Amino acid sequence: MTDYDGNYIQDKFIEYCKLNTRSDDSNNAIPTTQGQVTLLKIIAQEIKKLGLTDVSYSDLDAYTVAKLPANSNKSATPIGFVAHVDTADFNAENITPQVHKAYNGQDIDLGHGLILSSDEFPSLNKHIGETLITASGDTLLGADDKAGIAGLLGMLKYLVDNPEVEHGDIWVAFGPDEEIGKGAARFDVSRFPVEFAYTLDNGDIGDIAYETFNAADAKIDFQGTVVHPGEAYGLMVNAAVMASEFISALPSDEVPEKSKDFDGYFMVVSNNGNVDHAQVELIIRDFDTETFLAKKNLVNKIVADLNQKYGKDHVKLEMHDQYRSPGDLIKAHPYVVNLVLHAYHNLNIEPKVIPFRGGTDGDFISEKGIPTPNLFNGGANFHGPYEYVTTESMMKLSQTLVEIVKTHLKMNNNRDETELKRKY
Ligand SMILES: [Zn+2]
């Protein structure tokens, strides 16, 4: 029996971090940047070398997928794991990861005048004695989500090195453009024939998130009636005033700056206008499907009320759903969550069921019919220069994934799916 290969996981992580895979929302190519194609093909080579089958990269959705075939007489439905190759909208040129062996809790000089300090970031204290990996000042690191990729490769390597560990079919998918919400929307899941899957994106060891926001955006156009102010009595309709009336009619407490955990909100993204014309852009977020609908209905009602007051068609509304919370689908398949809680329990990992206050690949993949909660990649301070992860956290991810596939093989024919649990 060989152990989790920390050197392998760390080497792959650092190799992939050095590649600039920043996504670009202004580009409509698939994927949006060429650096992502480079990494997706490198990963395809790597997993082929590990011995996976059915390895393919498709230009149509820019996903690399592959299978580690079952090695057991017992049967288990196919299970999937997903990580993304792109990094957030922050400098990713010449990323130079720094390895701090046996981190002792002291401040780390990242260069460029930046200090990574446990006073400012107390989560660092959980990693004393571990091998800490940071960027070097003027770039992000890319642990989001290259720590997820490295942990996933660590699981595959462990299972290949230890063929006596039995498992069913395991599919892996590496995709682009998560940070801009485009990648998984295009994922052709017929290439990923699994019953359920997990994304390994952000989060602390022990997290599991299956409820994210339902999301919509709205654009409201206000058309005024311009009349010389001296002759305006009873005639002028001021578009800028209508826009401010619209905003005042929104609930003033349901805004991001007053929301946390499972609270939803309205956010005015922009508000521009003059007497003739004004436009308000709005986003709507809510975890709960019913209150999400109520929020959208309120927007419709405010618009209808303004049109009633000022005359028809002064106010035009365009509202679109952006993504839906996978919560409802996953609640209908509690095993997908309970399996993870079992695995955490077996490894003495304290589970934390958390809301995910943002869109994820799992939202899109769940919408395509594959229940896909998010677990964790073990890093922290994502999307900026203070990002870090430890080699030990990535090894813990590998170990957790192995435990999930082992537990799935054991439980598949005797599933615990009566109700969704929060812990075991
Ligand atoms: Zn991510």
Short mmCIF file of N, CA, C and O in Angstrom, two decimals, residues 7-53:
data_model
loop_
_atom_site.label_atom_id
_atom_site.label_comp_id
_atom_site.label_asym_id
_atom_site.label_seq_id
_atom_site.Cartn_x
_atom_site.Cartn_y
_atom_site.Cartn_z
N ASN A 7 4.45 14.76 -2.90
CA ASN A 7 5.37 15.39 -3.86
C ASN A 7 4.71 15.53 -5.22
O ASN A 7 4.82 16.56 -5.88
N TYR A 8 4.02 14.46 -5.62
CA TYR A 8 3.34 14.49 -6.92
C TYR A 8 2.29 15.60 -6.94
O TYR A 8 2.23 16.42 -7.87
N ILE A 9 1.46 15.65 -5.88
CA ILE A 9 0.38 16.64 -5.82
C ILE A 9 0.95 18.05 -5.84
O ILE A 9 0.50 18.93 -6.58
N GLN A 10 1.99 18.27 -5.05
CA GLN A 10 2.61 19.60 -4.98
C GLN A 10 3.25 19.99 -6.31
O GLN A 10 3.11 21.13 -6.77
N ASP A 11 3.96 19.03 -6.93
CA ASP A 11 4.62 19.33 -8.22
C ASP A 11 3.60 19.71 -9.29
O ASP A 11 3.80 20.65 -10.05
N LYS A 12 2.52 18.93 -9.36
CA LYS A 12 1.50 19.21 -10.37
C LYS A 12 0.86 20.57 -10.10
O LYS A 12 0.64 21.36 -11.01
N PHE A 13 0.59 20.83 -8.82
CA PHE A 13 -0.03 22.10 -8.45
C PHE A 13 0.85 23.28 -8.91
O PHE A 13 0.38 24.21 -9.58
N ILE A 14 2.13 23.21 -8.60
CA ILE A 14 3.03 24.32 -8.94
C ILE A 14 3.18 24.46 -10.45
O ILE A 14 3.14 25.56 -11.00
N GLU A 15 3.32 23.31 -11.12
CA GLU A 15 3.44 23.34 -12.59
C GLU A 15 2.22 24.04 -13.21
O GLU A 15 2.37 24.90 -14.09
N TYR A 16 1.03 23.72 -12.73
CA TYR A 16 -0.18 24.27 -13.34
C TYR A 16 -0.40 25.73 -12.93
O TYR A 16 -0.94 26.52 -13.71
N CYS A 17 0.01 26.08 -11.70
CA CYS A 17 -0.14 27.48 -11.27
C CYS A 17 0.67 28.42 -12.16
O CYS A 17 0.28 29.57 -12.40
N LYS A 18 1.84 27.93 -12.63
CA LYS A 18 2.71 28.81 -13.43
C LYS A 18 2.10 29.17 -14.78
O LYS A 18 2.51 30.13 -15.42
N LEU A 19 1.13 28.37 -15.25
CA LEU A 19 0.50 28.66 -16.54
C LEU A 19 -0.56 29.74 -16.36
O LEU A 19 -1.40 29.65 -15.45
N ASN A 20 -0.54 30.73 -17.20
CA ASN A 20 -1.54 31.79 -17.14
C ASN A 20 -2.84 31.29 -17.78
O ASN A 20 -2.92 31.12 -18.99
N THR A 21 -3.85 31.03 -16.96
CA THR A 21 -5.13 30.52 -17.46
C THR A 21 -6.27 31.45 -17.06
O THR A 21 -7.41 31.02 -16.90
N ARG A 22 -5.96 32.72 -16.89
CA ARG A 22 -7.00 33.71 -16.55
C ARG A 22 -8.07 33.73 -17.64
O ARG A 22 -7.77 33.79 -18.83
N SER A 23 -9.33 33.66 -17.24
CA SER A 23 -10.41 33.71 -18.23
C SER A 23 -10.72 35.17 -18.57
O SER A 23 -10.32 36.09 -17.86
N ASP A 24 -11.45 35.38 -19.66
CA ASP A 24 -11.66 36.73 -20.18
C ASP A 24 -13.12 36.88 -20.60
O ASP A 24 -13.53 36.39 -21.65
N ASP A 25 -13.87 37.59 -19.77
CA ASP A 25 -15.31 37.72 -19.99
C ASP A 25 -15.65 38.45 -21.29
O ASP A 25 -16.75 38.32 -21.82
N SER A 26 -14.69 39.23 -21.81
CA SER A 26 -14.99 40.01 -23.01
C SER A 26 -14.79 39.20 -24.28
O SER A 26 -15.06 39.66 -25.38
N ASN A 27 -14.30 37.97 -24.13
CA ASN A 27 -14.02 37.13 -25.29
C ASN A 27 -15.10 36.06 -25.42
O ASN A 27 -15.49 35.46 -24.42
N ASN A 28 -15.58 35.82 -26.64
CA ASN A 28 -16.63 34.81 -26.81
C ASN A 28 -16.12 33.47 -27.32
O ASN A 28 -16.90 32.57 -27.62
N ALA A 29 -14.79 33.34 -27.44
CA ALA A 29 -14.23 32.06 -27.90
C ALA A 29 -14.49 30.99 -26.85
O ALA A 29 -14.76 31.29 -25.69
N ILE A 30 -14.41 29.72 -27.26
CA ILE A 30 -14.57 28.58 -26.34
C ILE A 30 -13.26 27.80 -26.31
O ILE A 30 -12.92 27.21 -27.32
N PRO A 31 -12.52 27.82 -25.21
CA PRO A 31 -12.72 28.67 -24.03
C PRO A 31 -12.28 30.10 -24.34
O PRO A 31 -11.80 30.37 -25.44
N THR A 32 -12.40 31.00 -23.36
CA THR A 32 -12.16 32.41 -23.65
C THR A 32 -10.68 32.76 -23.79
O THR A 32 -10.38 33.83 -24.30
N THR A 33 -9.79 31.91 -23.32
CA THR A 33 -8.36 32.21 -23.46
C THR A 33 -7.59 30.94 -23.83
O THR A 33 -7.96 29.82 -23.43
N GLN A 34 -6.50 31.13 -24.58
CA GLN A 34 -5.74 30.01 -25.11
C GLN A 34 -4.96 29.27 -24.01
O GLN A 34 -4.74 28.08 -24.09
N GLY A 35 -4.56 30.01 -22.98
CA GLY A 35 -3.83 29.37 -21.88
C GLY A 35 -4.62 28.22 -21.27
O GLY A 35 -4.06 27.21 -20.83
N GLN A 36 -5.94 28.36 -21.26
CA GLN A 36 -6.78 27.29 -20.70
C GLN A 36 -6.71 26.03 -21.57
O GLN A 36 -6.67 24.91 -21.05
N VAL A 37 -6.66 26.21 -22.90
CA VAL A 37 -6.55 25.05 -23.80
C VAL A 37 -5.24 24.32 -23.52
O VAL A 37 -5.21 23.09 -23.42
N THR A 38 -4.18 25.11 -23.36
CA THR A 38 -2.87 24.52 -23.07
C THR A 38 -2.96 23.62 -21.84
O THR A 38 -2.54 22.46 -21.88
N LEU A 39 -3.52 24.15 -20.76
CA LEU A 39 -3.58 23.36 -19.53
C LEU A 39 -4.53 22.16 -19.68
O LEU A 39 -4.22 21.05 -19.21
N LEU A 40 -5.66 22.36 -20.36
CA LEU A 40 -6.61 21.24 -20.51
C LEU A 40 -5.97 20.08 -21.28
O LEU A 40 -6.23 18.91 -20.99
N LYS A 41 -5.09 20.41 -22.24
CA LYS A 41 -4.41 19.35 -23.00
C LYS A 41 -3.28 18.72 -22.19
O LYS A 41 -3.03 17.52 -22.30
N ILE A 42 -2.61 19.53 -21.38
CA ILE A 42 -1.57 18.98 -20.49
C ILE A 42 -2.21 17.99 -19.51
O ILE A 42 -1.69 16.91 -19.25
N ILE A 43 -3.37 18.36 -18.98
CA ILE A 43 -4.05 17.47 -18.04
C ILE A 43 -4.48 16.18 -18.74
O ILE A 43 -4.36 15.08 -18.19
N ALA A 44 -4.96 16.32 -19.99
CA ALA A 44 -5.35 15.12 -20.75
C ALA A 44 -4.16 14.16 -20.88
O ALA A 44 -4.30 12.95 -20.68
N GLN A 45 -2.98 14.71 -21.19
CA GLN A 45 -1.76 13.88 -21.28
C GLN A 45 -1.45 13.22 -19.94
O GLN A 45 -1.11 12.05 -19.87
N GLU A 46 -1.58 14.02 -18.88
CA GLU A 46 -1.22 13.54 -17.55
C GLU A 46 -2.12 12.37 -17.13
O GLU A 46 -1.63 11.35 -16.61
N ILE A 47 -3.42 12.49 -17.37
CA ILE A 47 -4.31 11.42 -16.90
C ILE A 47 -4.22 10.20 -17.82
O ILE A 47 -4.45 9.08 -17.37
N LYS A 48 -3.85 10.41 -19.06
CA LYS A 48 -3.59 9.27 -19.95
C LYS A 48 -2.39 8.50 -19.40
O LYS A 48 -2.40 7.27 -19.32
N LYS A 49 -1.36 9.25 -18.99
CA LYS A 49 -0.15 8.64 -18.43
C LYS A 49 -0.49 7.84 -17.17
O LYS A 49 0.07 6.79 -16.90
N LEU A 50 -1.44 8.36 -16.39
CA LEU A 50 -1.83 7.66 -15.16
C LEU A 50 -2.60 6.38 -15.46
O LEU A 50 -2.76 5.53 -14.59
N GLY A 51 -3.12 6.26 -16.69
CA GLY A 51 -3.81 5.03 -17.06
C GLY A 51 -5.32 5.17 -17.18
O GLY A 51 -6.03 4.16 -17.26
N LEU A 52 -5.83 6.40 -17.19
CA LEU A 52 -7.27 6.56 -17.38
C LEU A 52 -7.64 6.22 -18.82
O LEU A 52 -6.79 6.30 -19.72
N THR A 53 -8.90 5.85 -19.03
CA THR A 53 -9.38 5.53 -20.37
C THR A 53 -10.34 6.62 -20.84
O THR A 53 -10.71 7.51 -20.06
#
